[in-house]
Amino acid sequence: MKTVTVTDSMPLAEVFPPDATEGVVLMRDGHAFALLVPFDDEELLGYVREHDPELIAAIARGREQVARGEVVSHEQLMRELEAEEEAETASKAP
């Protein structure tokens, strides 16, 4: 990772060239203020999802449920799904 001290008139291509393969820490007055990191569209989607307030809240709720013991084992879930499937199949039989 490289460090660049930026000025107001410095062009972006000079700070972070289009072919950049490593991150760049931007410095101003001797202090880091930004980090530029190259990434692709898939990584952008992941970043957006990770910072989605609704997803963060859902994860927090899930962790609270686990802490309270409100969980179902994988085996129990599979049994419940199989029972639902059998009931649905039976209700469709002539």
PDB file of N, CA and C in Angstrom:
ATOM      1  N   MET A   1       0.859  -1.161   0.000  1.00  0.00           N
ATOM      2  CA  MET A   1       0.000   0.000   0.000  1.00  0.00           C
ATOM      3  C   MET A   1       0.903   1.221   0.000  1.00  0.00           C
ATOM      4  N   LYS A   2       0.546   2.184  -0.831  1.00  0.00           N
ATOM      5  CA  LYS A   2       1.362   3.382  -0.866  1.00  0.00           C
ATOM      6  C   LYS A   2       0.621   4.544  -0.225  1.00  0.00           C
ATOM      7  N   THR A   3       1.364   5.554   0.146  1.00  0.00           N
ATOM      8  CA  THR A   3       0.813   6.745   0.773  1.00  0.00           C
ATOM      9  C   THR A   3       1.078   7.928  -0.130  1.00  0.00           C
ATOM     10  N   VAL A   4       0.069   8.774  -0.324  1.00  0.00           N
ATOM     11  CA  VAL A   4       0.196   9.949  -1.174  1.00  0.00           C
ATOM     12  C   VAL A   4      -0.292  11.161  -0.399  1.00  0.00           C
ATOM     13  N   THR A   5       0.527  12.194  -0.361  1.00  0.00           N
ATOM     14  CA  THR A   5       0.086  13.466   0.208  1.00  0.00           C
ATOM     15  C   THR A   5      -0.555  14.245  -0.921  1.00  0.00           C
ATOM     16  N   VAL A   6      -1.825  14.584  -0.754  1.00  0.00           N
ATOM     17  CA  VAL A   6      -2.570  15.215  -1.837  1.00  0.00           C
ATOM     18  C   VAL A   6      -2.670  16.724  -1.636  1.00  0.00           C
ATOM     19  N   THR A   7      -2.869  17.390  -2.764  1.00  0.00           N
ATOM     20  CA  THR A   7      -3.151  18.820  -2.769  1.00  0.00           C
ATOM     21  C   THR A   7      -4.486  19.016  -3.465  1.00  0.00           C
ATOM     22  N   ASP A   8      -5.085  20.167  -3.307  1.00  0.00           N
ATOM     23  CA  ASP A   8      -6.392  20.433  -3.917  1.00  0.00           C
ATOM     24  C   ASP A   8      -6.347  20.367  -5.438  1.00  0.00           C
ATOM     25  N   SER A   9      -5.206  20.655  -6.025  1.00  0.00           N
ATOM     26  CA  SER A   9      -5.123  20.695  -7.490  1.00  0.00           C
ATOM     27  C   SER A   9      -4.583  19.402  -8.097  1.00  0.00           C
ATOM     28  N   MET A  10      -4.350  18.380  -7.300  1.00  0.00           N
ATOM     29  CA  MET A  10      -3.771  17.131  -7.801  1.00  0.00           C
ATOM     30  C   MET A  10      -4.833  16.326  -8.549  1.00  0.00           C
ATOM     31  N   PRO A  11      -4.576  15.926  -9.797  1.00  0.00           N
ATOM     32  CA  PRO A  11      -5.547  15.131 -10.547  1.00  0.00           C
ATOM     33  C   PRO A  11      -5.675  13.711  -9.978  1.00  0.00           C
ATOM     34  N   LEU A  12      -6.880  13.164 -10.038  1.00  0.00           N
ATOM     35  CA  LEU A  12      -7.136  11.838  -9.497  1.00  0.00           C
ATOM     36  C   LEU A  12      -6.245  10.783 -10.144  1.00  0.00           C
ATOM     37  N   ALA A  13      -6.021  10.875 -11.435  1.00  0.00           N
ATOM     38  CA  ALA A  13      -5.197   9.890 -12.139  1.00  0.00           C
ATOM     39  C   ALA A  13      -3.770   9.865 -11.594  1.00  0.00           C
ATOM     40  N   GLU A  14      -3.329  10.964 -11.059  1.00  0.00           N
ATOM     41  CA  GLU A  14      -1.991  11.012 -10.471  1.00  0.00           C
ATOM     42  C   GLU A  14      -1.988  10.330  -9.099  1.00  0.00           C
ATOM     43  N   VAL A  15      -3.086  10.484  -8.386  1.00  0.00           N
ATOM     44  CA  VAL A  15      -3.208   9.893  -7.051  1.00  0.00           C
ATOM     45  C   VAL A  15      -3.494   8.393  -7.144  1.00  0.00           C
ATOM     46  N   PHE A  16      -4.407   8.050  -8.032  1.00  0.00           N
ATOM     47  CA  PHE A  16      -4.874   6.676  -8.154  1.00  0.00           C
ATOM     48  C   PHE A  16      -5.021   6.336  -9.628  1.00  0.00           C
ATOM     49  N   PRO A  17      -3.966   5.870 -10.260  1.00  0.00           N
ATOM     50  CA  PRO A  17      -4.023   5.600 -11.694  1.00  0.00           C
ATOM     51  C   PRO A  17      -5.025   4.492 -12.023  1.00  0.00           C
ATOM     52  N   PRO A  18      -5.577   4.512 -13.240  1.00  0.00           N
ATOM     53  CA  PRO A  18      -6.587   3.523 -13.633  1.00  0.00           C
ATOM     54  C   PRO A  18      -6.113   2.076 -13.503  1.00  0.00           C
ATOM     55  N   ASP A  19      -4.820   1.833 -13.603  1.00  0.00           N
ATOM     56  CA  ASP A  19      -4.293   0.464 -13.515  1.00  0.00           C
ATOM     57  C   ASP A  19      -3.795   0.119 -12.112  1.00  0.00           C
ATOM     58  N   ALA A  20      -4.224   0.858 -11.104  1.00  0.00           N
ATOM     59  CA  ALA A  20      -3.770   0.631  -9.732  1.00  0.00           C
ATOM     60  C   ALA A  20      -4.147  -0.779  -9.274  1.00  0.00           C
ATOM     61  N   THR A  21      -3.220  -1.428  -8.599  1.00  0.00           N
ATOM     62  CA  THR A  21      -3.467  -2.777  -8.086  1.00  0.00           C
ATOM     63  C   THR A  21      -3.360  -2.845  -6.574  1.00  0.00           C
ATOM     64  N   GLU A  22      -2.983  -1.750  -5.945  1.00  0.00           N
ATOM     65  CA  GLU A  22      -2.878  -1.733  -4.493  1.00  0.00           C
ATOM     66  C   GLU A  22      -3.571  -0.495  -3.942  1.00  0.00           C
ATOM     67  N   GLY A  23      -3.875  -0.544  -2.665  1.00  0.00           N
ATOM     68  CA  GLY A  23      -4.545   0.579  -2.035  1.00  0.00           C
ATOM     69  C   GLY A  23      -3.635   1.785  -1.895  1.00  0.00           C
ATOM     70  N   VAL A  24      -4.259   2.951  -1.767  1.00  0.00           N
ATOM     71  CA  VAL A  24      -3.514   4.199  -1.602  1.00  0.00           C
ATOM     72  C   VAL A  24      -4.117   4.953  -0.417  1.00  0.00           C
ATOM     73  N   VAL A  25      -3.274   5.277   0.560  1.00  0.00           N
ATOM     74  CA  VAL A  25      -3.709   6.077   1.697  1.00  0.00           C
ATOM     75  C   VAL A  25      -3.496   7.536   1.324  1.00  0.00           C
ATOM     76  N   LEU A  26      -4.552   8.334   1.427  1.00  0.00           N
ATOM     77  CA  LEU A  26      -4.450   9.753   1.115  1.00  0.00           C
ATOM     78  C   LEU A  26      -4.167  10.517   2.401  1.00  0.00           C
ATOM     79  N   MET A  27      -3.166  11.379   2.324  1.00  0.00           N
ATOM     80  CA  MET A  27      -2.729  12.143   3.488  1.00  0.00           C
ATOM     81  C   MET A  27      -2.942  13.628   3.232  1.00  0.00           C
ATOM     82  N   ARG A  28      -3.296  14.350   4.294  1.00  0.00           N
ATOM     83  CA  ARG A  28      -3.407  15.797   4.237  1.00  0.00           C
ATOM     84  C   ARG A  28      -2.927  16.326   5.590  1.00  0.00           C
ATOM     85  N   ASP A  29      -2.027  17.267   5.546  1.00  0.00           N
ATOM     86  CA  ASP A  29      -1.464  17.841   6.769  1.00  0.00           C
ATOM     87  C   ASP A  29      -0.906  16.768   7.697  1.00  0.00           C
ATOM     88  N   GLY A  30      -0.314  15.725   7.113  1.00  0.00           N
ATOM     89  CA  GLY A  30       0.318  14.675   7.896  1.00  0.00           C
ATOM     90  C   GLY A  30      -0.627  13.643   8.479  1.00  0.00           C
ATOM     91  N   HIS A  31      -1.901  13.698   8.112  1.00  0.00           N
ATOM     92  CA  HIS A  31      -2.890  12.761   8.652  1.00  0.00           C
ATOM     93  C   HIS A  31      -3.632  12.053   7.525  1.00  0.00           C
ATOM     94  N   ALA A  32      -3.856  10.766   7.731  1.00  0.00           N
ATOM     95  CA  ALA A  32      -4.635   9.993   6.756  1.00  0.00           C
ATOM     96  C   ALA A  32      -6.082  10.449   6.809  1.00  0.00           C
ATOM     97  N   PHE A  33      -6.709  10.618   5.636  1.00  0.00           N
ATOM     98  CA  PHE A  33      -8.120  11.013   5.610  1.00  0.00           C
ATOM     99  C   PHE A  33      -8.958  10.152   4.687  1.00  0.00           C
ATOM    100  N   ALA A  34      -8.328   9.334   3.875  1.00  0.00           N
ATOM    101  CA  ALA A  34      -9.096   8.462   2.979  1.00  0.00           C
ATOM    102  C   ALA A  34      -8.219   7.300   2.539  1.00  0.00           C
ATOM    103  N   LEU A  35      -8.891   6.250   2.118  1.00  0.00           N
ATOM    104  CA  LEU A  35      -8.212   5.076   1.576  1.00  0.00           C
ATOM    105  C   LEU A  35      -8.885   4.732   0.256  1.00  0.00           C
ATOM    106  N   LEU A  36      -8.111   4.681  -0.797  1.00  0.00           N
ATOM    107  CA  LEU A  36      -8.614   4.271  -2.106  1.00  0.00           C
ATOM    108  C   LEU A  36      -8.157   2.841  -2.352  1.00  0.00           C
ATOM    109  N   VAL A  37      -9.111   1.969  -2.674  1.00  0.00           N
ATOM    110  CA  VAL A  37      -8.797   0.561  -2.876  1.00  0.00           C
ATOM    111  C   VAL A  37      -9.436   0.105  -4.178  1.00  0.00           C
ATOM    112  N   PRO A  38      -8.664  -0.502  -5.072  1.00  0.00           N
ATOM    113  CA  PRO A  38      -9.269  -0.992  -6.312  1.00  0.00           C
ATOM    114  C   PRO A  38     -10.162  -2.198  -6.024  1.00  0.00           C
ATOM    115  N   PHE A  39     -11.330  -2.255  -6.682  1.00  0.00           N
ATOM    116  CA  PHE A  39     -12.223  -3.397  -6.540  1.00  0.00           C
ATOM    117  C   PHE A  39     -13.122  -3.470  -7.756  1.00  0.00           C
ATOM    118  N   ASP A  40     -13.782  -4.632  -7.915  1.00  0.00           N
ATOM    119  CA  ASP A  40     -14.636  -4.835  -9.089  1.00  0.00           C
ATOM    120  C   ASP A  40     -16.110  -4.695  -8.703  1.00  0.00           C
ATOM    121  N   ASP A  41     -16.982  -4.886  -9.682  1.00  0.00           N
ATOM    122  CA  ASP A  41     -18.417  -4.722  -9.456  1.00  0.00           C
ATOM    123  C   ASP A  41     -18.955  -5.673  -8.390  1.00  0.00           C
ATOM    124  N   GLU A  42     -18.460  -6.913  -8.388  1.00  0.00           N
ATOM    125  CA  GLU A  42     -18.924  -7.893  -7.409  1.00  0.00           C
ATOM    126  C   GLU A  42     -18.529  -7.463  -5.992  1.00  0.00           C
ATOM    127  N   GLU A  43     -17.322  -6.966  -5.837  1.00  0.00           N
ATOM    128  CA  GLU A  43     -16.886  -6.487  -4.527  1.00  0.00           C
ATOM    129  C   GLU A  43     -17.685  -5.255  -4.099  1.00  0.00           C
ATOM    130  N   LEU A  44     -18.048  -4.419  -5.049  1.00  0.00           N
ATOM    131  CA  LEU A  44     -18.874  -3.256  -4.737  1.00  0.00           C
ATOM    132  C   LEU A  44     -20.231  -3.693  -4.203  1.00  0.00           C
ATOM    133  N   LEU A  45     -20.832  -4.698  -4.833  1.00  0.00           N
ATOM    134  CA  LEU A  45     -22.118  -5.207  -4.381  1.00  0.00           C
ATOM    135  C   LEU A  45     -22.004  -5.734  -2.948  1.00  0.00           C
ATOM    136  N   GLY A  46     -20.941  -6.461  -2.661  1.00  0.00           N
ATOM    137  CA  GLY A  46     -20.725  -6.965  -1.309  1.00  0.00           C
ATOM    138  C   GLY A  46     -20.568  -5.834  -0.312  1.00  0.00           C
ATOM    139  N   TYR A  47     -19.833  -4.805  -0.685  1.00  0.00           N
ATOM    140  CA  TYR A  47     -19.640  -3.653   0.200  1.00  0.00           C
ATOM    141  C   TYR A  47     -20.972  -2.966   0.487  1.00  0.00           C
ATOM    142  N   VAL A  48     -21.776  -2.777  -0.541  1.00  0.00           N
ATOM    143  CA  VAL A  48     -23.074  -2.127  -0.367  1.00  0.00           C
ATOM    144  C   VAL A  48     -23.955  -2.958   0.563  1.00  0.00           C
ATOM    145  N   ARG A  49     -23.960  -4.273   0.368  1.00  0.00           N
ATOM    146  CA  ARG A  49     -24.777  -5.146   1.224  1.00  0.00           C
ATOM    147  C   ARG A  49     -24.300  -5.101   2.667  1.00  0.00           C
ATOM    148  N   GLU A  50     -22.991  -5.138   2.868  1.00  0.00           N
ATOM    149  CA  GLU A  50     -22.427  -5.135   4.223  1.00  0.00           C
ATOM    150  C   GLU A  50     -22.754  -3.857   4.983  1.00  0.00           C
ATOM    151  N   HIS A  51     -23.013  -2.788   4.279  1.00  0.00           N
ATOM    152  CA  HIS A  51     -23.297  -1.504   4.917  1.00  0.00           C
ATOM    153  C   HIS A  51     -24.774  -1.122   4.854  1.00  0.00           C
ATOM    154  N   ASP A  52     -25.621  -2.074   4.461  1.00  0.00           N
ATOM    155  CA  ASP A  52     -27.063  -1.841   4.383  1.00  0.00           C
ATOM    156  C   ASP A  52     -27.644  -1.863   5.795  1.00  0.00           C
ATOM    157  N   PRO A  53     -28.239  -0.761   6.256  1.00  0.00           N
ATOM    158  CA  PRO A  53     -28.774  -0.720   7.621  1.00  0.00           C
ATOM    159  C   PRO A  53     -29.792  -1.819   7.910  1.00  0.00           C
ATOM    160  N   GLU A  54     -30.602  -2.188   6.923  1.00  0.00           N
ATOM    161  CA  GLU A  54     -31.585  -3.253   7.135  1.00  0.00           C
ATOM    162  C   GLU A  54     -30.906  -4.596   7.366  1.00  0.00           C
ATOM    163  N   LEU A  55     -29.846  -4.885   6.604  1.00  0.00           N
ATOM    164  CA  LEU A  55     -29.122  -6.138   6.785  1.00  0.00           C
ATOM    165  C   LEU A  55     -28.422  -6.146   8.145  1.00  0.00           C
ATOM    166  N   ILE A  56     -27.816  -5.040   8.508  1.00  0.00           N
ATOM    167  CA  ILE A  56     -27.133  -4.955   9.797  1.00  0.00           C
ATOM    168  C   ILE A  56     -28.124  -5.183  10.933  1.00  0.00           C
ATOM    169  N   ALA A  57     -29.314  -4.596  10.834  1.00  0.00           N
ATOM    170  CA  ALA A  57     -30.346  -4.777  11.860  1.00  0.00           C
ATOM    171  C   ALA A  57     -30.817  -6.233  11.900  1.00  0.00           C
ATOM    172  N   ALA A  58     -30.989  -6.857  10.742  1.00  0.00           N
ATOM    173  CA  ALA A  58     -31.430  -8.252  10.693  1.00  0.00           C
ATOM    174  C   ALA A  58     -30.394  -9.170  11.338  1.00  0.00           C
ATOM    175  N   ILE A  59     -29.138  -8.914  11.092  1.00  0.00           N
ATOM    176  CA  ILE A  59     -28.076  -9.716  11.708  1.00  0.00           C
ATOM    177  C   ILE A  59     -28.095  -9.529  13.225  1.00  0.00           C
ATOM    178  N   ALA A  60     -28.288  -8.298  13.675  1.00  0.00           N
ATOM    179  CA  ALA A  60     -28.347  -8.033  15.117  1.00  0.00           C
ATOM    180  C   ALA A  60     -29.524  -8.781  15.743  1.00  0.00           C
ATOM    181  N   ARG A  61     -30.691  -8.768  15.063  1.00  0.00           N
ATOM    182  CA  ARG A  61     -31.851  -9.500  15.583  1.00  0.00           C
ATOM    183  C   ARG A  61     -31.560 -10.995  15.648  1.00  0.00           C
ATOM    184  N   GLY A  62     -30.911 -11.510  14.636  1.00  0.00           N
ATOM    185  CA  GLY A  62     -30.562 -12.929  14.619  1.00  0.00           C
ATOM    186  C   GLY A  62     -29.620 -13.292  15.748  1.00  0.00           C
ATOM    187  N   ARG A  63     -28.645 -12.451  16.011  1.00  0.00           N
ATOM    188  CA  ARG A  63     -27.713 -12.708  17.112  1.00  0.00           C
ATOM    189  C   ARG A  63     -28.440 -12.674  18.456  1.00  0.00           C
ATOM    190  N   GLU A  64     -29.397 -11.768  18.588  1.00  0.00           N
ATOM    191  CA  GLU A  64     -30.182 -11.698  19.827  1.00  0.00           C
ATOM    192  C   GLU A  64     -31.014 -12.971  19.999  1.00  0.00           C
ATOM    193  N   GLN A  65     -31.579 -13.475  18.908  1.00  0.00           N
ATOM    194  CA  GLN A  65     -32.367 -14.713  18.973  1.00  0.00           C
ATOM    195  C   GLN A  65     -31.482 -15.888  19.386  1.00  0.00           C
ATOM    196  N   VAL A  66     -30.284 -15.944  18.851  1.00  0.00           N
ATOM    197  CA  VAL A  66     -29.352 -17.012  19.227  1.00  0.00           C
ATOM    198  C   VAL A  66     -29.009 -16.893  20.705  1.00  0.00           C
ATOM    199  N   ALA A  67     -28.743 -15.679  21.171  1.00  0.00           N
ATOM    200  CA  ALA A  67     -28.398 -15.465  22.580  1.00  0.00           C
ATOM    201  C   ALA A  67     -29.545 -15.892  23.500  1.00  0.00           C
ATOM    202  N   ARG A  68     -30.787 -15.725  23.044  1.00  0.00           N
ATOM    203  CA  ARG A  68     -31.956 -16.119  23.846  1.00  0.00           C
ATOM    204  C   ARG A  68     -32.287 -17.600  23.674  1.00  0.00           C
ATOM    205  N   GLY A  69     -31.562 -18.301  22.824  1.00  0.00           N
ATOM    206  CA  GLY A  69     -31.808 -19.721  22.602  1.00  0.00           C
ATOM    207  C   GLY A  69     -32.961 -19.993  21.658  1.00  0.00           C
ATOM    208  N   GLU A  70     -33.372 -18.999  20.908  1.00  0.00           N
ATOM    209  CA  GLU A  70     -34.484 -19.159  19.969  1.00  0.00           C
ATOM    210  C   GLU A  70     -33.970 -19.652  18.621  1.00  0.00           C
ATOM    211  N   VAL A  71     -33.415 -20.850  18.642  1.00  0.00           N
ATOM    212  CA  VAL A  71     -32.820 -21.403  17.426  1.00  0.00           C
ATOM    213  C   VAL A  71     -33.369 -22.794  17.166  1.00  0.00           C
ATOM    214  N   VAL A  72     -33.235 -23.242  15.942  1.00  0.00           N
ATOM    215  CA  VAL A  72     -33.653 -24.575  15.533  1.00  0.00           C
ATOM    216  C   VAL A  72     -32.436 -25.241  14.918  1.00  0.00           C
ATOM    217  N   SER A  73     -32.181 -26.491  15.304  1.00  0.00           N
ATOM    218  CA  SER A  73     -31.040 -27.204  14.728  1.00  0.00           C
ATOM    219  C   SER A  73     -31.315 -27.502  13.254  1.00  0.00           C
ATOM    220  N   HIS A  74     -30.266 -27.772  12.529  1.00  0.00           N
ATOM    221  CA  HIS A  74     -30.400 -28.118  11.115  1.00  0.00           C
ATOM    222  C   HIS A  74     -31.270 -29.367  10.969  1.00  0.00           C
ATOM    223  N   GLU A  75     -31.031 -30.354  11.828  1.00  0.00           N
ATOM    224  CA  GLU A  75     -31.791 -31.601  11.755  1.00  0.00           C
ATOM    225  C   GLU A  75     -33.278 -31.344  12.002  1.00  0.00           C
ATOM    226  N   GLN A  76     -33.581 -30.519  13.006  1.00  0.00           N
ATOM    227  CA  GLN A  76     -34.981 -30.215  13.306  1.00  0.00           C
ATOM    228  C   GLN A  76     -35.632 -29.461  12.144  1.00  0.00           C
ATOM    229  N   LEU A  77     -34.916 -28.525  11.560  1.00  0.00           N
ATOM    230  CA  LEU A  77     -35.446 -27.785  10.420  1.00  0.00           C
ATOM    231  C   LEU A  77     -35.754 -28.731   9.268  1.00  0.00           C
ATOM    232  N   MET A  78     -34.848 -29.658   8.990  1.00  0.00           N
ATOM    233  CA  MET A  78     -35.070 -30.600   7.893  1.00  0.00           C
ATOM    234  C   MET A  78     -36.295 -31.469   8.172  1.00  0.00           C
ATOM    235  N   ARG A  79     -36.465 -31.918   9.426  1.00  0.00           N
ATOM    236  CA  ARG A  79     -37.650 -32.716   9.766  1.00  0.00           C
ATOM    237  C   ARG A  79     -38.926 -31.907   9.555  1.00  0.00           C
ATOM    238  N   GLU A  80     -38.912 -30.651   9.975  1.00  0.00           N
ATOM    239  CA  GLU A  80     -40.091 -29.795   9.811  1.00  0.00           C
ATOM    240  C   GLU A  80     -40.412 -29.560   8.340  1.00  0.00           C
ATOM    241  N   LEU A  81     -39.376 -29.311   7.536  1.00  0.00           N
ATOM    242  CA  LEU A  81     -39.608 -29.095   6.104  1.00  0.00           C
ATOM    243  C   LEU A  81     -40.135 -30.356   5.426  1.00  0.00           C
ATOM    244  N   GLU A  82     -39.588 -31.502   5.809  1.00  0.00           N
ATOM    245  CA  GLU A  82     -40.063 -32.768   5.242  1.00  0.00           C
ATOM    246  C   GLU A  82     -41.519 -33.010   5.632  1.00  0.00           C
ATOM    247  N   ALA A  83     -41.879 -32.715   6.880  1.00  0.00           N
ATOM    248  CA  ALA A  83     -43.264 -32.900   7.334  1.00  0.00           C
ATOM    249  C   ALA A  83     -44.196 -31.971   6.565  1.00  0.00           C
ATOM    250  N   GLU A  84     -43.782 -30.730   6.350  1.00  0.00           N
ATOM    251  CA  GLU A  84     -44.605 -29.796   5.565  1.00  0.00           C
ATOM    252  C   GLU A  84     -44.789 -30.295   4.143  1.00  0.00           C
ATOM    253  N   GLU A  85     -43.703 -30.797   3.555  1.00  0.00           N
ATOM    254  CA  GLU A  85     -43.772 -31.300   2.180  1.00  0.00           C
ATOM    255  C   GLU A  85     -44.708 -32.503   2.096  1.00  0.00           C
ATOM    256  N   GLU A  86     -44.633 -33.408   3.077  1.00  0.00           N
ATOM    257  CA  GLU A  86     -45.506 -34.586   3.092  1.00  0.00           C
ATOM    258  C   GLU A  86     -46.967 -34.165   3.255  1.00  0.00           C
ATOM    259  N   ALA A  87     -47.226 -33.188   4.121  1.00  0.00           N
ATOM    260  CA  ALA A  87     -48.595 -32.712   4.328  1.00  0.00           C
ATOM    261  C   ALA A  87     -49.135 -32.057   3.059  1.00  0.00           C
ATOM    262  N   GLU A  88     -48.290 -31.314   2.387  1.00  0.00           N
ATOM    263  CA  GLU A  88     -48.715 -30.647   1.138  1.00  0.00           C
ATOM    264  C   GLU A  88     -49.012 -31.687   0.061  1.00  0.00           C
ATOM    265  N   THR A  89     -48.176 -32.700  -0.028  1.00  0.00           N
ATOM    266  CA  THR A  89     -48.373 -33.764  -1.018  1.00  0.00           C
ATOM    267  C   THR A  89     -49.664 -34.537  -0.715  1.00  0.00           C
ATOM    268  N   ALA A  90     -49.901 -34.822   0.561  1.00  0.00           N
ATOM    269  CA  ALA A  90     -51.106 -35.551   0.968  1.00  0.00           C
ATOM    270  C   ALA A  90     -52.364 -34.753   0.684  1.00  0.00           C
ATOM    271  N   SER A  91     -52.306 -33.456   0.839  1.00  0.00           N
ATOM    272  CA  SER A  91     -53.499 -32.629   0.604  1.00  0.00           C
ATOM    273  C   SER A  91     -53.834 -32.522  -0.882  1.00  0.00           C
ATOM    274  N   LYS A  92     -52.868 -32.786  -1.739  1.00  0.00           N
ATOM    275  CA  LYS A  92     -53.112 -32.707  -3.180  1.00  0.00           C
ATOM    276  C   LYS A  92     -53.555 -34.060  -3.759  1.00  0.00           C
ATOM    277  N   ALA A  93     -53.432 -35.138  -2.951  1.00  0.00           N
ATOM    278  CA  ALA A  93     -53.812 -36.464  -3.436  1.00  0.00           C
ATOM    279  C   ALA A  93     -55.322 -36.542  -3.599  1.00  0.00           C
ATOM    280  N   PRO A  94     -55.777 -37.291  -4.635  1.00  0.00           N
ATOM    281  CA  PRO A  94     -57.223 -37.400  -4.888  1.00  0.00           C
ATOM    282  C   PRO A  94     -57.953 -38.192  -3.849  1.00  0.00           C
TER     283      PRO A  94
END
